[in-house]
Amino acid sequence: MVNLRERAWAAAAAVVDPEIPVLTIEDLGVLREVVEGDAGVEVRITPTYSGCPAMGVIAWEVEAALAREGIAPARVVTVLSPAWTTDWLSEAGREKLREYGIAPPGKAGRRALFGDEAVSCPRCGCGETALLAEFGSTACKSLRQCQACREPFDAFKCH
Amino acid sequence: MSDRFSGLLLRRADDALVLGHRLSEWTGHAPSLEEELALANLALDLIGQARALYALAAEKGAGEDEDSLAYLRGDREYTNLLLLELPNGDFAVTIARLFLYAAFMDPFWRAAAGSRDRDLAAIAAKAEKEAAYHLRHAAEWLIRLGDGTEESHRRAQAALERLWPYTGEMFEPEDEVLVAADVCPEPAGLREAWNRTVDAVLAEATLSRPAECWMQSGGRAGRHTEHLGHMLAVMQSVARAHPGGKW
């Protein structure tokens, strides 16, 4: 028999990121924990960036998913520690990103003040790509262009 | 201790919100679409940091919630750096300000990520990565402006001269009790790192470091330039016109 905590996790884990709909919040590492207490089920999520505007929608969709499963009382809380980095992105998540046309991030780490990072084209795999803009369609992505197939693409920023 | 800690949180939150709001004023006016997105994203990071800090301050008893701290305090209650409330000026002033501030906040948040206070450490661990990104973006632009045309060089140098007297305030002592308890870093200890970053980037940008001069002060005590009141009047107008309104 599947317990309440597992049912709540499964419901929350199916919620997708509103800005990158191929990824679930589980793939992203945004879903951190589900705990069962006296006050019901508590789902803990964490933001990718401090000002990520998707957090409100994600919290709301998790609440809706739990309600559809009849899991009540339940609440969604935001936790900041440990801080999210691109290392929280699962391997499956990275592959889904690539297939979707977004270059997955490399290993998280501090970049030097000057210099560029190595990013491969998600379409043709060429390693020669150039930065077009440091801020792409969302705060967590930059805009790059492949030097071989000339395709412009979004790259998930290393963070 | 709790009041001291709230004071620290509000200083840092006010800094982030005021600069975040200033950057957001570029929306619709930036020199290119890419830069418009960049400035809006930088603003989003800063406002996100401010929200986390205000929420924590409210939890510690500084106010009802993050919104009331942001929208219902007057200019004398704001304790942000004067540097951050100055009007945007031209693009060179906007970039130079962002650079001077990020060059300080990058080591500040990195040090604060080791804070004895777990909540502040968690906020800092997120903010430090954002500050590093802001620093890189501003440095790249400053180099482009300084080492660009005669006009862009002139404006970038003028921006540094205009802002320099406001940089001393960043290094004013933090609350000594909190510093002694390893809750937050002592700003003076970050001056060397700041100097190194500033000198390296200015050299690359062919800009000169302004001469040391008398430094402006007062923001941390709530004594502001005439500009903050006007900024808050715009920023707070909706929240004050519709108290408790939700949308």
CSV table of N, CA and C in Angstrom, one decimal, chain B residues 178-232:
chain,number,residue,atom,x,y,z
B,178,LEU,N,27.1,41.8,15.7
B,178,LEU,CA,26.8,40.8,14.7
B,178,LEU,C,28.1,40.3,14.0
B,179,VAL,N,29.0,41.3,13.8
B,179,VAL,CA,30.3,40.9,13.2
B,179,VAL,C,31.0,40.0,14.2
B,180,ALA,N,31.0,40.4,15.5
B,180,ALA,CA,31.8,39.6,16.5
B,180,ALA,C,31.2,38.2,16.6
B,181,ALA,N,29.9,38.1,16.3
B,181,ALA,CA,29.2,36.8,16.5
B,181,ALA,C,29.2,36.0,15.2
B,182,ASP,N,30.0,36.5,14.2
B,182,ASP,CA,30.1,35.8,12.9
B,182,ASP,C,28.8,35.7,12.1
B,183,VAL,N,27.9,36.6,12.4
B,183,VAL,CA,26.6,36.6,11.7
B,183,VAL,C,26.8,37.3,10.3
B,184,CYS,N,27.7,38.3,10.3
B,184,CYS,CA,27.9,39.0,9.0
B,184,CYS,C,29.3,39.5,8.9
B,185,PRO,N,29.9,39.6,7.7
B,185,PRO,CA,31.3,40.0,7.5
B,185,PRO,C,31.4,41.5,7.8
B,186,GLU,N,32.6,41.9,8.2
B,186,GLU,CA,32.9,43.3,8.4
B,186,GLU,C,33.3,43.9,7.0
B,187,PRO,N,32.5,44.9,6.5
B,187,PRO,CA,32.7,45.5,5.2
B,187,PRO,C,34.1,46.0,4.9
B,188,ALA,N,34.8,46.6,5.9
B,188,ALA,CA,36.1,47.1,5.7
B,188,ALA,C,37.1,45.9,5.3
B,189,GLY,N,36.8,44.7,5.7
B,189,GLY,CA,37.6,43.6,5.4
B,189,GLY,C,37.5,43.2,3.9
B,190,LEU,N,36.5,43.8,3.2
B,190,LEU,CA,36.3,43.4,1.8
B,190,LEU,C,36.9,44.5,0.9
B,191,ARG,N,37.5,45.5,1.4
B,191,ARG,CA,37.9,46.6,0.6
B,191,ARG,C,39.0,46.2,-0.4
B,192,GLU,N,39.9,45.3,0.1
B,192,GLU,CA,41.0,44.9,-0.7
B,192,GLU,C,40.5,44.1,-2.0
B,193,ALA,N,39.6,43.2,-1.7
B,193,ALA,CA,39.0,42.5,-2.8
B,193,ALA,C,38.3,43.4,-3.8
B,194,TRP,N,37.6,44.4,-3.3
B,194,TRP,CA,36.9,45.4,-4.1
B,194,TRP,C,37.9,46.2,-4.9
B,195,ASN,N,39.0,46.6,-4.3
B,195,ASN,CA,40.0,47.4,-5.0
B,195,ASN,C,40.6,46.6,-6.1
B,196,ARG,N,40.9,45.3,-5.9
B,196,ARG,CA,41.5,44.5,-6.9
B,196,ARG,C,40.6,44.4,-8.1
B,197,THR,N,39.3,44.1,-7.9
B,197,THR,CA,38.3,44.0,-9.0
B,197,THR,C,38.2,45.3,-9.7
B,198,VAL,N,38.0,46.4,-9.0
B,198,VAL,CA,37.9,47.7,-9.6
B,198,VAL,C,39.1,48.0,-10.5
B,199,ASP,N,40.3,47.9,-9.9
B,199,ASP,CA,41.5,48.2,-10.6
B,199,ASP,C,41.7,47.4,-11.9
B,200,ALA,N,41.4,46.1,-11.8
B,200,ALA,CA,41.6,45.2,-12.9
B,200,ALA,C,40.7,45.6,-14.1
B,201,VAL,N,39.4,45.9,-13.7
B,201,VAL,CA,38.4,46.2,-14.8
B,201,VAL,C,38.7,47.6,-15.4
B,202,LEU,N,39.0,48.6,-14.5
B,202,LEU,CA,39.3,49.9,-15.0
B,202,LEU,C,40.5,49.9,-16.0
B,203,ALA,N,41.5,49.1,-15.6
B,203,ALA,CA,42.7,49.0,-16.5
B,203,ALA,C,42.3,48.5,-17.8
B,204,GLU,N,41.5,47.4,-17.8
B,204,GLU,CA,41.1,46.8,-19.1
B,204,GLU,C,40.2,47.8,-19.9
B,205,ALA,N,39.5,48.6,-19.2
B,205,ALA,CA,38.6,49.6,-19.8
B,205,ALA,C,39.2,50.9,-20.2
B,206,THR,N,40.5,51.0,-20.0
B,206,THR,CA,41.3,52.2,-20.2
B,206,THR,C,40.7,53.4,-19.5
B,207,LEU,N,40.1,53.2,-18.3
B,207,LEU,CA,39.5,54.3,-17.5
B,207,LEU,C,40.4,54.5,-16.3
B,208,SER,N,40.4,55.7,-15.8
B,208,SER,CA,41.3,55.9,-14.6
B,208,SER,C,40.4,55.9,-13.3
B,209,ARG,N,41.1,55.5,-12.3
B,209,ARG,CA,40.4,55.4,-11.0
B,209,ARG,C,40.3,56.9,-10.4
B,210,PRO,N,39.1,57.3,-10.1
B,210,PRO,CA,39.0,58.7,-9.6
B,210,PRO,C,39.9,58.9,-8.3
B,211,ALA,N,40.3,60.1,-8.1
B,211,ALA,CA,41.1,60.5,-7.0
B,211,ALA,C,40.3,60.2,-5.7
B,212,GLU,N,41.0,59.8,-4.6
B,212,GLU,CA,40.3,59.7,-3.3
B,212,GLU,C,39.8,61.1,-2.9
B,213,CYS,N,38.6,61.1,-2.3
B,213,CYS,CA,37.9,62.3,-2.0
B,213,CYS,C,37.1,62.2,-0.8
B,214,TRP,N,36.4,63.2,-0.4
B,214,TRP,CA,35.5,63.2,0.7
B,214,TRP,C,34.3,62.3,0.4
B,215,MET,N,33.9,61.5,1.3
B,215,MET,CA,32.8,60.5,1.0
B,215,MET,C,31.5,60.9,1.6
B,216,GLN,N,30.5,60.7,0.8
B,216,GLN,CA,29.1,61.0,1.2
B,216,GLN,C,28.7,59.9,2.2
B,217,SER,N,27.8,60.3,3.1
B,217,SER,CA,27.3,59.3,4.1
B,217,SER,C,25.9,59.7,4.6
B,218,GLY,N,25.2,58.8,5.2
B,218,GLY,CA,23.9,59.2,5.8
B,218,GLY,C,22.8,58.2,5.5
B,219,GLY,N,23.0,57.4,4.4
B,219,GLY,CA,21.9,56.5,4.0
B,219,GLY,C,21.6,55.4,5.1
B,220,ARG,N,22.6,54.9,5.8
B,220,ARG,CA,22.4,53.9,6.8
B,220,ARG,C,21.7,54.5,8.0
B,221,ALA,N,21.7,55.8,8.2
B,221,ALA,CA,21.0,56.5,9.3
B,221,ALA,C,19.7,57.0,8.8
B,222,GLY,N,19.3,56.8,7.6
B,222,GLY,CA,18.0,57.3,7.1
B,222,GLY,C,18.0,58.7,6.5
B,223,ARG,N,19.2,59.3,6.4
B,223,ARG,CA,19.4,60.6,5.8
B,223,ARG,C,19.7,60.4,4.4
B,224,HIS,N,18.8,60.8,3.5
B,224,HIS,CA,18.9,60.4,2.1
B,224,HIS,C,19.0,61.6,1.2
B,225,THR,N,19.4,61.4,-0.1
B,225,THR,CA,19.3,62.5,-1.0
B,225,THR,C,17.9,62.8,-1.4
B,226,GLU,N,17.6,63.9,-2.1
B,226,GLU,CA,16.2,64.2,-2.4
B,226,GLU,C,15.6,63.2,-3.3
B,227,HIS,N,16.4,62.3,-3.9
B,227,HIS,CA,15.9,61.4,-4.9
B,227,HIS,C,15.1,60.2,-4.4
B,228,LEU,N,15.4,59.8,-3.2
B,228,LEU,CA,14.7,58.6,-2.7
B,228,LEU,C,13.3,58.8,-2.5
B,229,GLY,N,12.9,59.9,-1.9
B,229,GLY,CA,11.5,60.2,-1.6
B,229,GLY,C,10.6,60.1,-2.9
B,230,HIS,N,11.2,60.7,-3.9
B,230,HIS,CA,10.4,60.7,-5.2
B,230,HIS,C,10.3,59.3,-5.7
B,231,MET,N,11.4,58.5,-5.6
B,231,MET,CA,11.4,57.1,-6.1
B,231,MET,C,10.3,56.3,-5.3
B,232,LEU,N,10.3,56.5,-4.0
B,232,LEU,CA,9.4,55.7,-3.2
B,232,LEU,C,7.9,56.1,-3.4
